[in-house]
PDB file of C-alpha atoms in Angstrom:
ATOM      1  CA  UNK A   1      74.640 140.830  69.482  1.00 76.00           C
ATOM      2  CA  UNK A   2      75.595 140.571  73.069  1.00 79.00           C
ATOM      3  CA  UNK A   3      77.828 138.764  75.403  1.00 77.00           C
ATOM      4  CA  UNK A   4      75.975 136.245  76.345  1.00 76.00           C
ATOM      5  CA  UNK A   5      75.251 135.191  72.459  1.00 83.00           C
ATOM      6  CA  UNK A   6      79.157 135.552  71.776  1.00 83.00           C
ATOM      7  CA  UNK A   7      79.525 133.318  74.346  1.00 83.00           C
ATOM      8  CA  UNK A   8      76.790 130.852  73.697  1.00 83.00           C
ATOM      9  CA  UNK A   9      77.699 130.700  69.576  1.00 85.00           C
ATOM     10  CA  UNK A  10      81.795 130.464  70.875  1.00 81.00           C
ATOM     11  CA  UNK A  11      80.763 127.626  73.267  1.00 84.00           C
ATOM     12  CA  UNK A  12      79.005 125.212  70.444  1.00 88.00           C
ATOM     13  CA  UNK A  13      82.105 125.840  68.115  1.00 86.00           C
ATOM     14  CA  UNK A  14      84.583 124.714  70.929  1.00 83.00           C
ATOM     15  CA  UNK A  15      82.568 121.464  71.890  1.00 88.00           C
ATOM     16  CA  UNK A  16      82.680 120.476  68.179  1.00 88.00           C
ATOM     17  CA  UNK A  17      86.246 121.322  68.002  1.00 83.00           C
ATOM     18  CA  UNK A  18      87.144 119.450  71.093  1.00 85.00           C
ATOM     19  CA  UNK A  19      84.846 116.225  69.452  1.00 88.00           C
ATOM     20  CA  UNK A  20      86.604 116.280  66.511  1.00 85.00           C
ATOM     21  CA  UNK A  21      89.973 116.996  68.440  1.00 83.00           C
ATOM     22  CA  UNK A  22      89.320 113.800  70.346  1.00 86.00           C
ATOM     23  CA  UNK A  23      88.495 111.440  67.666  1.00 86.00           C
ATOM     24  CA  UNK A  24      91.918 112.534  65.713  1.00 81.00           C
ATOM     25  CA  UNK A  25      93.533 111.649  69.140  1.00 80.00           C
ATOM     26  CA  UNK A  26      92.183 107.780  69.777  1.00 84.00           C
ATOM     27  CA  UNK A  27      92.773 107.033  65.969  1.00 80.00           C
ATOM     28  CA  UNK A  28      96.424 108.287  66.368  1.00 76.00           C
ATOM     29  CA  UNK A  29      96.940 106.822  69.597  1.00 78.00           C
ATOM     30  CA  UNK A  30      98.517 110.259  70.693  1.00 74.00           C
ATOM     31  CA  UNK A  31      98.712 111.528  73.899  1.00 71.00           C
ATOM     32  CA  UNK A  32      99.195 115.157  72.538  1.00 68.00           C
ATOM     33  CA  UNK A  33      96.251 115.269  70.426  1.00 76.00           C
ATOM     34  CA  UNK A  34      94.008 114.036  72.963  1.00 80.00           C
ATOM     35  CA  UNK A  35      95.386 116.395  75.504  1.00 74.00           C
ATOM     36  CA  UNK A  36      94.692 119.221  73.134  1.00 74.00           C
ATOM     37  CA  UNK A  37      91.345 117.862  72.981  1.00 82.00           C
ATOM     38  CA  UNK A  38      90.666 118.024  76.338  1.00 79.00           C
ATOM     39  CA  UNK A  39      91.811 121.769  76.529  1.00 72.00           C
ATOM     40  CA  UNK A  40      89.429 122.296  73.789  1.00 77.00           C
ATOM     41  CA  UNK A  41      87.006 121.204  76.264  1.00 80.00           C
ATOM     42  CA  UNK A  42      87.646 123.566  79.046  1.00 75.00           C
ATOM     43  CA  UNK A  43      86.882 125.871  76.828  1.00 76.00           C
ATOM     44  CA  UNK A  44      83.608 124.633  76.746  1.00 82.00           C
ATOM     45  CA  UNK A  45      83.521 124.549  80.086  1.00 78.00           C
ATOM     46  CA  UNK A  46      84.835 128.076  80.432  1.00 75.00           C
ATOM     47  CA  UNK A  47      82.006 129.468  78.227  1.00 78.00           C
ATOM     48  CA  UNK A  48      79.310 127.837  80.057  1.00 79.00           C
ATOM     49  CA  UNK A  49      80.960 129.666  83.496  1.00 74.00           C
ATOM     50  CA  UNK A  50      81.149 132.817  81.744  1.00 75.00           C
ATOM     51  CA  UNK A  51      77.818 132.674  80.319  1.00 77.00           C
ATOM     52  CA  UNK A  52      76.598 131.906  83.636  1.00 75.00           C
ATOM     53  CA  UNK A  53      78.464 134.494  85.539  1.00 71.00           C
ATOM     54  CA  UNK A  54      77.603 137.286  83.138  1.00 72.00           C
ATOM     55  CA  UNK A  55      73.958 135.909  83.902  1.00 72.00           C
ATOM     56  CA  UNK A  56      74.097 136.820  87.765  1.00 72.00           C
ATOM     57  CA  UNK A  57      76.818 139.787  86.990  1.00 65.00           C
ATOM     58  CA  UNK A  58      74.037 141.719  85.331  1.00 66.00           C
ATOM     59  CA  UNK A  59      71.516 141.152  88.128  1.00 72.00           C
ATOM     60  CA  UNK A  60      70.519 144.209  89.755  1.00 70.00           C
ATOM     61  CA  UNK A  61      71.846 144.870  93.186  1.00 68.00           C
ATOM     62  CA  UNK A  62      69.398 143.455  96.261  1.00 67.00           C
ATOM     63  CA  UNK A  63      68.952 143.344  99.892  1.00 70.00           C
ATOM     64  CA  UNK A  64      71.654 140.416  99.621  1.00 68.00           C
ATOM     65  CA  UNK A  65      74.052 142.272  97.288  1.00 65.00           C
ATOM     66  CA  UNK A  66      73.860 145.859  97.663  1.00 58.00           C
ATOM     67  CA  UNK A  67      77.038 146.370  95.929  1.00 62.00           C
ATOM     68  CA  UNK A  68      75.817 144.403  92.822  1.00 61.00           C
ATOM     69  CA  UNK A  69      76.447 140.889  91.911  1.00 63.00           C
ATOM     70  CA  UNK A  70      79.646 141.751  89.673  1.00 67.00           C
ATOM     71  CA  UNK A  71      82.559 139.582  91.607  1.00 69.00           C
ATOM     72  CA  UNK A  72      80.402 136.233  90.215  1.00 71.00           C
ATOM     73  CA  UNK A  73      82.235 136.908  87.366  1.00 71.00           C
ATOM     74  CA  UNK A  74      85.537 136.488  89.203  1.00 74.00           C
ATOM     75  CA  UNK A  75      84.224 133.752  90.963  1.00 77.00           C
ATOM     76  CA  UNK A  76      83.574 131.742  87.686  1.00 73.00           C
ATOM     77  CA  UNK A  77      87.377 132.783  86.371  1.00 75.00           C
ATOM     78  CA  UNK A  78      88.710 131.703  89.944  1.00 82.00           C
ATOM     79  CA  UNK A  79      86.594 128.288  89.094  1.00 77.00           C
ATOM     80  CA  UNK A  80      87.793 127.602  86.209  1.00 74.00           C
ATOM     81  CA  UNK A  81      91.357 128.265  86.516  1.00 78.00           C
ATOM     82  CA  UNK A  82      91.001 125.709  89.539  1.00 82.00           C
ATOM     83  CA  UNK A  83      89.562 123.375  87.244  1.00 75.00           C
ATOM     84  CA  UNK A  84      92.370 123.825  84.704  1.00 75.00           C
ATOM     85  CA  UNK A  85      94.935 123.059  87.334  1.00 82.00           C
ATOM     86  CA  UNK A  86      93.498 119.525  88.080  1.00 79.00           C
ATOM     87  CA  UNK A  87      92.996 118.938  83.903  1.00 72.00           C
ATOM     88  CA  UNK A  88      96.717 119.896  83.609  1.00 76.00           C
ATOM     89  CA  UNK A  89      98.268 117.814  86.186  1.00 81.00           C
ATOM     90  CA  UNK A  90      95.804 114.619  84.889  1.00 72.00           C
ATOM     91  CA  UNK A  91      97.069 115.627  81.218  1.00 71.00           C
ATOM     92  CA  UNK A  92     100.811 114.939  82.906  1.00 77.00           C
ATOM     93  CA  UNK A  93     100.393 112.139  84.643  1.00 77.00           C
ATOM     94  CA  UNK A  94      98.425 110.317  81.333  1.00 68.00           C
ATOM     95  CA  UNK A  95     101.546 111.367  79.213  1.00 67.00           C
ATOM     96  CA  UNK A  96     103.852 109.867  81.632  1.00 72.00           C
ATOM     97  CA  UNK A  97     101.714 106.912  81.649  1.00 67.00           C
ATOM     98  CA  UNK A  98     101.770 106.479  77.783  1.00 64.00           C
ATOM     99  CA  UNK A  99     105.635 107.368  77.441  1.00 66.00           C
ATOM    100  CA  UNK A 100     106.920 105.390  74.424  1.00 59.00           C
ATOM    101  CA  UNK A 101     103.682 103.589  73.325  1.00 61.00           C
ATOM    102  CA  UNK A 102     103.380 103.945  69.214  1.00 62.00           C
ATOM    103  CA  UNK A 103     102.079 106.869  67.622  1.00 63.00           C
ATOM    104  CA  UNK A 104     100.378 106.375  64.006  1.00 66.00           C
ATOM    105  CA  UNK A 105     100.148 108.803  61.099  1.00 69.00           C
ATOM    106  CA  UNK A 106      96.837 109.604  60.133  1.00 69.00           C
ATOM    107  CA  UNK A 107      96.566 112.120  57.302  1.00 75.00           C
ATOM    108  CA  UNK A 108      93.168 112.622  57.492  1.00 76.00           C
ATOM    109  CA  UNK A 109      93.350 113.565  60.819  1.00 74.00           C
ATOM    110  CA  UNK A 110      96.022 115.545  60.170  1.00 78.00           C
ATOM    111  CA  UNK A 111      94.053 117.762  57.608  1.00 84.00           C
ATOM    112  CA  UNK A 112      91.095 118.056  59.969  1.00 81.00           C
ATOM    113  CA  UNK A 113      93.427 118.899  63.152  1.00 78.00           C
ATOM    114  CA  UNK A 114      94.879 121.650  60.812  1.00 85.00           C
ATOM    115  CA  UNK A 115      90.885 123.003  60.360  1.00 86.00           C
ATOM    116  CA  UNK A 116      90.441 123.392  63.912  1.00 82.00           C
ATOM    117  CA  UNK A 117      93.496 125.551  63.797  1.00 86.00           C
ATOM    118  CA  UNK A 118      91.788 127.936  61.336  1.00 90.00           C
ATOM    119  CA  UNK A 119      88.757 127.647  62.465  1.00 87.00           C
ATOM    120  CA  UNK A 120      89.770 128.422  66.429  1.00 84.00           C
ATOM    121  CA  UNK A 121      92.088 131.560  64.630  1.00 89.00           C
ATOM    122  CA  UNK A 122      88.901 133.238  63.135  1.00 90.00           C
ATOM    123  CA  UNK A 123      87.366 132.590  66.277  1.00 87.00           C
ATOM    124  CA  UNK A 124      89.809 134.302  68.133  1.00 86.00           C
ATOM    125  CA  UNK A 125      89.788 137.191  66.027  1.00 89.00           C
ATOM    126  CA  UNK A 126      86.034 137.262  65.783  1.00 89.00           C
ATOM    127  CA  UNK A 127      85.230 136.900  69.529  1.00 85.00           C
ATOM    128  CA  UNK A 128      88.066 139.606  70.300  1.00 86.00           C
ATOM    129  CA  UNK A 129      86.138 142.333  67.833  1.00 88.00           C
ATOM    130  CA  UNK A 130      83.136 141.763  69.907  1.00 86.00           C
ATOM    131  CA  UNK A 131      84.850 141.982  73.229  1.00 84.00           C
ATOM    132  CA  UNK A 132      86.513 145.543  72.278  1.00 83.00           C
ATOM    133  CA  UNK A 133      83.216 146.588  70.538  1.00 84.00           C
ATOM    134  CA  UNK A 134      81.019 145.359  73.914  1.00 82.00           C
ATOM    135  CA  UNK A 135      83.744 146.423  76.169  1.00 75.00           C
ATOM    136  CA  UNK A 136      83.395 142.928  77.819  1.00 76.00           C
ATOM    137  CA  UNK A 137      86.260 142.254  80.178  1.00 69.00           C
ATOM    138  CA  UNK A 138      85.374 138.689  80.585  1.00 73.00           C
ATOM    139  CA  UNK A 139      84.795 138.391  76.514  1.00 78.00           C
ATOM    140  CA  UNK A 140      88.202 139.219  76.514  1.00 74.00           C
ATOM    141  CA  UNK A 141      89.955 137.043  78.972  1.00 72.00           C
ATOM    142  CA  UNK A 142      87.849 134.069  76.627  1.00 75.00           C
ATOM    143  CA  UNK A 143      89.271 135.086  73.855  1.00 77.00           C
ATOM    144  CA  UNK A 144      92.639 134.812  75.699  1.00 71.00           C
ATOM    145  CA  UNK A 145      91.722 131.531  76.524  1.00 72.00           C
ATOM    146  CA  UNK A 146      90.823 130.296  72.766  1.00 76.00           C
ATOM    147  CA  UNK A 147      94.249 132.052  71.839  1.00 75.00           C
ATOM    148  CA  UNK A 148      95.848 129.835  73.838  1.00 72.00           C
ATOM    149  CA  UNK A 149      94.208 126.886  71.991  1.00 74.00           C
ATOM    150  CA  UNK A 150      95.542 128.273  68.928  1.00 77.00           C
ATOM    151  CA  UNK A 151      98.631 127.932  70.029  1.00 72.00           C
ATOM    152  CA  UNK A 152      98.315 124.706  71.883  1.00 74.00           C
ATOM    153  CA  UNK A 153      97.299 122.982  68.823  1.00 77.00           C
ATOM    154  CA  UNK A 154     100.379 124.074  66.835  1.00 78.00           C
ATOM    155  CA  UNK A 155     102.422 122.500  69.194  1.00 74.00           C
ATOM    156  CA  UNK A 156     100.553 119.237  69.250  1.00 74.00           C
ATOM    157  CA  UNK A 157     100.705 119.016  65.344  1.00 79.00           C
ATOM    158  CA  UNK A 158     104.330 119.520  65.494  1.00 78.00           C
ATOM    159  CA  UNK A 159     104.330 116.591  68.601  1.00 73.00           C
ATOM    160  CA  UNK A 160     102.602 114.292  66.839  1.00 73.00           C
ATOM    161  CA  UNK A 161     104.233 114.311  63.452  1.00 78.00           C
ATOM    162  CA  UNK A 162     107.732 114.017  65.011  1.00 76.00           C
ATOM    163  CA  UNK A 163     106.596 111.212  67.212  1.00 74.00           C
ATOM    164  CA  UNK A 164     104.513 109.481  64.051  1.00 74.00           C
ATOM    165  CA  UNK A 165     108.137 109.444  62.500  1.00 76.00           C
ATOM    166  CA  UNK A 166     109.459 107.193  65.237  1.00 73.00           C
ATOM    167  CA  UNK A 167     110.242 109.121  67.838  1.00 70.00           C
ATOM    168  CA  UNK A 168     107.470 107.951  70.355  1.00 69.00           C
ATOM    169  CA  UNK A 169     108.670 109.603  73.264  1.00 74.00           C
ATOM    170  CA  UNK A 170     108.237 113.185  71.719  1.00 72.00           C
ATOM    171  CA  UNK A 171     104.582 112.318  72.080  1.00 70.00           C
ATOM    172  CA  UNK A 172     104.813 112.690  75.713  1.00 75.00           C
ATOM    173  CA  UNK A 173     106.907 115.578  75.562  1.00 78.00           C
ATOM    174  CA  UNK A 174     104.784 117.443  73.723  1.00 74.00           C
ATOM    175  CA  UNK A 175     102.123 116.287  75.829  1.00 74.00           C
ATOM    176  CA  UNK A 176     103.599 117.697  78.719  1.00 80.00           C
ATOM    177  CA  UNK A 177     104.246 120.719  77.282  1.00 80.00           C
ATOM    178  CA  UNK A 178     100.942 121.272  76.340  1.00 75.00           C
ATOM    179  CA  UNK A 179      99.986 120.542  80.020  1.00 78.00           C
ATOM    180  CA  UNK A 180     102.590 123.161  81.278  1.00 84.00           C
ATOM    181  CA  UNK A 181     100.824 125.887  78.827  1.00 79.00           C
ATOM    182  CA  UNK A 182      97.503 125.255  80.872  1.00 77.00           C
ATOM    183  CA  UNK A 183      99.513 125.647  83.875  1.00 85.00           C
ATOM    184  CA  UNK A 184     100.330 128.761  82.820  1.00 85.00           C
ATOM    185  CA  UNK A 185      96.882 130.016  81.423  1.00 78.00           C
ATOM    186  CA  UNK A 186      95.602 128.868  84.979  1.00 81.00           C
ATOM    187  CA  UNK A 187      98.215 130.928  86.647  1.00 88.00           C
ATOM    188  CA  UNK A 188      97.306 133.962  84.488  1.00 82.00           C
ATOM    189  CA  UNK A 189      93.374 133.796  85.132  1.00 79.00           C
ATOM    190  CA  UNK A 190      94.573 133.213  89.052  1.00 86.00           C
ATOM    191  CA  UNK A 191      96.711 136.305  88.543  1.00 84.00           C
ATOM    192  CA  UNK A 192      93.319 138.533  87.010  1.00 78.00           C
ATOM    193  CA  UNK A 193      90.563 137.425  89.500  1.00 79.00           C
ATOM    194  CA  UNK A 194      92.212 137.059  92.742  1.00 83.00           C
ATOM    195  CA  UNK A 195      93.113 140.305  93.322  1.00 79.00           C
ATOM    196  CA  UNK A 196      89.539 141.638  92.895  1.00 77.00           C
ATOM    197  CA  UNK A 197      88.466 138.941  94.778  1.00 79.00           C
ATOM    198  CA  UNK A 198      90.651 139.882  97.875  1.00 73.00           C
ATOM    199  CA  UNK A 199      90.530 143.538  97.263  1.00 72.00           C
ATOM    200  CA  UNK A 200      93.540 144.407  96.524  1.00 73.00           C
ATOM    201  CA  UNK A 201      94.850 147.711  96.128  1.00 74.00           C
ATOM    202  CA  UNK A 202      97.515 148.659  93.407  1.00 74.00           C
ATOM    203  CA  UNK A 203      97.754 152.020  94.300  1.00 81.00           C
ATOM    204  CA  UNK A 204     100.211 153.694  97.373  1.00 83.00           C
ATOM    205  CA  UNK A 205      97.662 155.549  99.504  1.00 85.00           C
ATOM    206  CA  UNK A 206     100.272 157.961 100.171  1.00 85.00           C
ATOM    207  CA  UNK A 207     100.285 159.034  96.450  1.00 86.00           C
ATOM    208  CA  UNK A 208      96.413 159.505  96.454  1.00 87.00           C
ATOM    209  CA  UNK A 209      96.605 161.642  99.699  1.00 88.00           C
ATOM    210  CA  UNK A 210      99.113 163.693  98.184  1.00 85.00           C
ATOM    211  CA  UNK A 211      96.664 164.769  94.939  1.00 85.00           C
ATOM    212  CA  UNK A 212      93.934 165.072  97.403  1.00 87.00           C
ATOM    213  CA  UNK A 213      96.044 167.533  99.512  1.00 86.00           C
ATOM    214  CA  UNK A 214      96.603 169.565  96.927  1.00 84.00           C
ATOM    215  CA  UNK A 215      92.838 170.903  96.879  1.00 84.00           C
ATOM    216  CA  UNK A 216      92.957 174.188  98.664  1.00 84.00           C
ATOM    217  CA  UNK A 217      90.392 173.837 100.541  1.00 82.00           C
ATOM    218  CA  UNK A 218      91.074 170.094 102.109  1.00 84.00           C
ATOM    219  CA  UNK A 219      92.994 170.684 105.836  1.00 85.00           C
ATOM    220  CA  UNK A 220      94.280 167.252 106.298  1.00 87.00           C
ATOM    221  CA  UNK A 221      93.424 163.660 104.978  1.00 85.00           C
ATOM    222  CA  UNK A 222      92.942 160.960 107.766  1.00 88.00           C
ATOM    223  CA  UNK A 223      92.303 158.088 105.648  1.00 88.00           C
ATOM    224  CA  UNK A 224      92.374 156.701 102.170  1.00 87.00           C
ATOM    225  CA  UNK A 225      91.639 153.459 100.916  1.00 87.00           C
ATOM    226  CA  UNK A 226      91.325 151.863  97.428  1.00 84.00           C
ATOM    227  CA  UNK A 227      90.510 148.406  95.898  1.00 83.00           C
ATOM    228  CA  UNK A 228      90.254 146.575  92.276  1.00 76.00           C
ATOM    229  CA  UNK A 229      86.706 146.213  92.013  1.00 68.00           C
ATOM    230  CA  UNK A 230      85.077 144.192  89.467  1.00 61.00           C
ATOM    231  CA  UNK A 231      84.051 147.221  87.267  1.00 64.00           C
ATOM    232  CA  UNK A 232      87.418 149.317  87.807  1.00 71.00           C
ATOM    233  CA  UNK A 233      89.202 150.964  90.782  1.00 81.00           C
ATOM    234  CA  UNK A 234      86.925 152.144  94.026  1.00 85.00           C
ATOM    235  CA  UNK A 235      88.292 154.392  96.460  1.00 87.00           C
ATOM    236  CA  UNK A 236      87.036 156.202  99.858  1.00 87.00           C
ATOM    237  CA  UNK A 237      88.793 159.227 101.130  1.00 89.00           C
ATOM    238  CA  UNK A 238      88.061 160.766 104.448  1.00 90.00           C
ATOM    239  CA  UNK A 239      89.129 164.424 104.494  1.00 88.00           C
ATOM    240  CA  UNK A 240      88.968 167.428 106.899  1.00 89.00           C
ATOM    241  CA  UNK A 241      87.780 171.289 105.918  1.00 86.00           C
ATOM    242  CA  UNK A 242      86.731 174.357 108.169  1.00 85.00           C
ATOM    243  CA  UNK A 243      84.043 173.594 110.164  1.00 85.00           C
ATOM    244  CA  UNK A 244      82.639 176.945 109.294  1.00 83.00           C
ATOM    245  CA  UNK A 245      82.158 175.964 105.432  1.00 84.00           C
ATOM    246  CA  UNK A 246      78.760 175.940 104.476  1.00 86.00           C
ATOM    247  CA  UNK A 247      77.384 172.464 103.274  1.00 85.00           C
ATOM    248  CA  UNK A 248      77.276 173.358  99.227  1.00 89.00           C
ATOM    249  CA  UNK A 249      81.091 174.117  99.768  1.00 88.00           C
ATOM    250  CA  UNK A 250      81.791 171.285 101.074  1.00 86.00           C
ATOM    251  CA  UNK A 251      79.887 169.514  98.589  1.00 88.00           C
ATOM    252  CA  UNK A 252      81.674 171.005  95.658  1.00 88.00           C
ATOM    253  CA  UNK A 253      84.938 169.825  97.437  1.00 88.00           C
ATOM    254  CA  UNK A 254      83.914 166.800  97.484  1.00 88.00           C
ATOM    255  CA  UNK A 255      83.447 166.939  93.351  1.00 89.00           C
ATOM    256  CA  UNK A 256      86.825 168.182  93.186  1.00 89.00           C
ATOM    257  CA  UNK A 257      88.177 165.397  94.864  1.00 89.00           C
ATOM    258  CA  UNK A 258      86.550 162.864  92.767  1.00 88.00           C
ATOM    259  CA  UNK A 259      87.192 164.768  89.450  1.00 89.00           C
ATOM    260  CA  UNK A 260      91.134 164.549  90.717  1.00 87.00           C
ATOM    261  CA  UNK A 261      91.481 160.857  91.190  1.00 87.00           C
ATOM    262  CA  UNK A 262      89.119 159.989  88.135  1.00 86.00           C
ATOM    263  CA  UNK A 263      91.450 161.872  85.935  1.00 86.00           C
ATOM    264  CA  UNK A 264      94.896 161.161  87.996  1.00 85.00           C
ATOM    265  CA  UNK A 265      94.132 157.557  89.054  1.00 86.00           C
ATOM    266  CA  UNK A 266      91.405 156.679  86.780  1.00 84.00           C
ATOM    267  CA  UNK A 267      89.305 155.600  89.745  1.00 83.00           C
ATOM    268  CA  UNK A 268      85.547 156.360  88.413  1.00 77.00           C
ATOM    269  CA  UNK A 269      83.709 155.076  92.219  1.00 83.00           C
ATOM    270  CA  UNK A 270      84.784 157.351  94.978  1.00 84.00           C
ATOM    271  CA  UNK A 271      83.181 158.023  98.208  1.00 85.00           C
ATOM    272  CA  UNK A 272      84.836 161.212  99.767  1.00 88.00           C
ATOM    273  CA  UNK A 273      83.403 161.654 103.132  1.00 88.00           C
ATOM    274  CA  UNK A 274      84.526 164.957 104.921  1.00 87.00           C
ATOM    275  CA  UNK A 275      84.871 165.863 108.670  1.00 86.00           C
ATOM    276  CA  UNK A 276      85.152 169.500 110.372  1.00 87.00           C
ATOM    277  CA  UNK A 277      89.141 170.468 111.055  1.00 81.00           C
ATOM    278  CA  UNK A 278      89.635 169.109 115.095  1.00 77.00           C
ATOM    279  CA  UNK A 279      90.042 172.812 116.794  1.00 69.00           C
ATOM    280  CA  UNK A 280      92.934 173.679 118.798  1.00 62.00           C
TER     281      UNK A 280
END
C-alpha cells in the first residue's frame, strides 16, 4: 500500500458517500443534507488533487525544478482551500434561499445517512493509520478533512430530524453551521499551505545565531535564514572563521553546525557557508 493507493480507495468511497447523501437530501428536501452531500463531494475533489500532487511531488528534481517538486502538494492544498471557500459561500446562499421550506421525514434515508456516518468514521481511522505508517503529511491532512465530514454529518442528522418535526427554519440554521465548518476547514488548509508557499520562517534568526556562536571555532555569524519547506525546515548560515584554518577543519565546523541545528531546531536541510574572518 502506498499514498496514491490510499487516496484512490478513499476517493472511491467518498464518491459513493456523496451520491448516497445527495439522494437522501433530495428525497427529504433538506438543505442541510444536500450541503453535507456537497461537502462529501469536495472530499472526492480533495482526493483527486492530493493524488495528482503526490504524483508530481514524487518526480525527481530536473533542470526546471532543481529543488524538486514537493511544493506542488501545497499548491494542491491551497487550491482545495479556495474551492472549499467558494462551496461554503454557495451553500450559505442556498440555505438562505430555502429558508422555511418544508422538510420531510425519511426513515430509510435516515438509516442510510447513519450508515454513511459509520463508514466515514472507519475511513478516517483507516486513513490515519496509513498516514502514520507511511509518514505522509498529505494523508494526515486528508484524514482531518474526512474527520470534518464525520462531524458535519452528525450536525446534519440532528438538524434534519428537528426540521422534520416542523421546525423548518432549523434546516437552514444547520445548513449554515455546515457551511461555517467548511469555512473553518478551508482556513486551516490555508494556514497549512501558505507558510510553505511563501517560505515563512518560524524560528527567530537570533536564536539560531546564539547556538551557532557557541561553536568555538566560529568567529561570528554574518547571516542566518530559515524557512518552512515541504519536507521540513531549511536553513542557510554564513559564518566567519580563522583564515588560517585548514579546509578540513572548516568542513568539520560546518558538520558541527549542521548537527546543532538538527538537534536544537529540527532543521535537517542546512547549507553552511564559511568565510575567512576579516583582518583588523
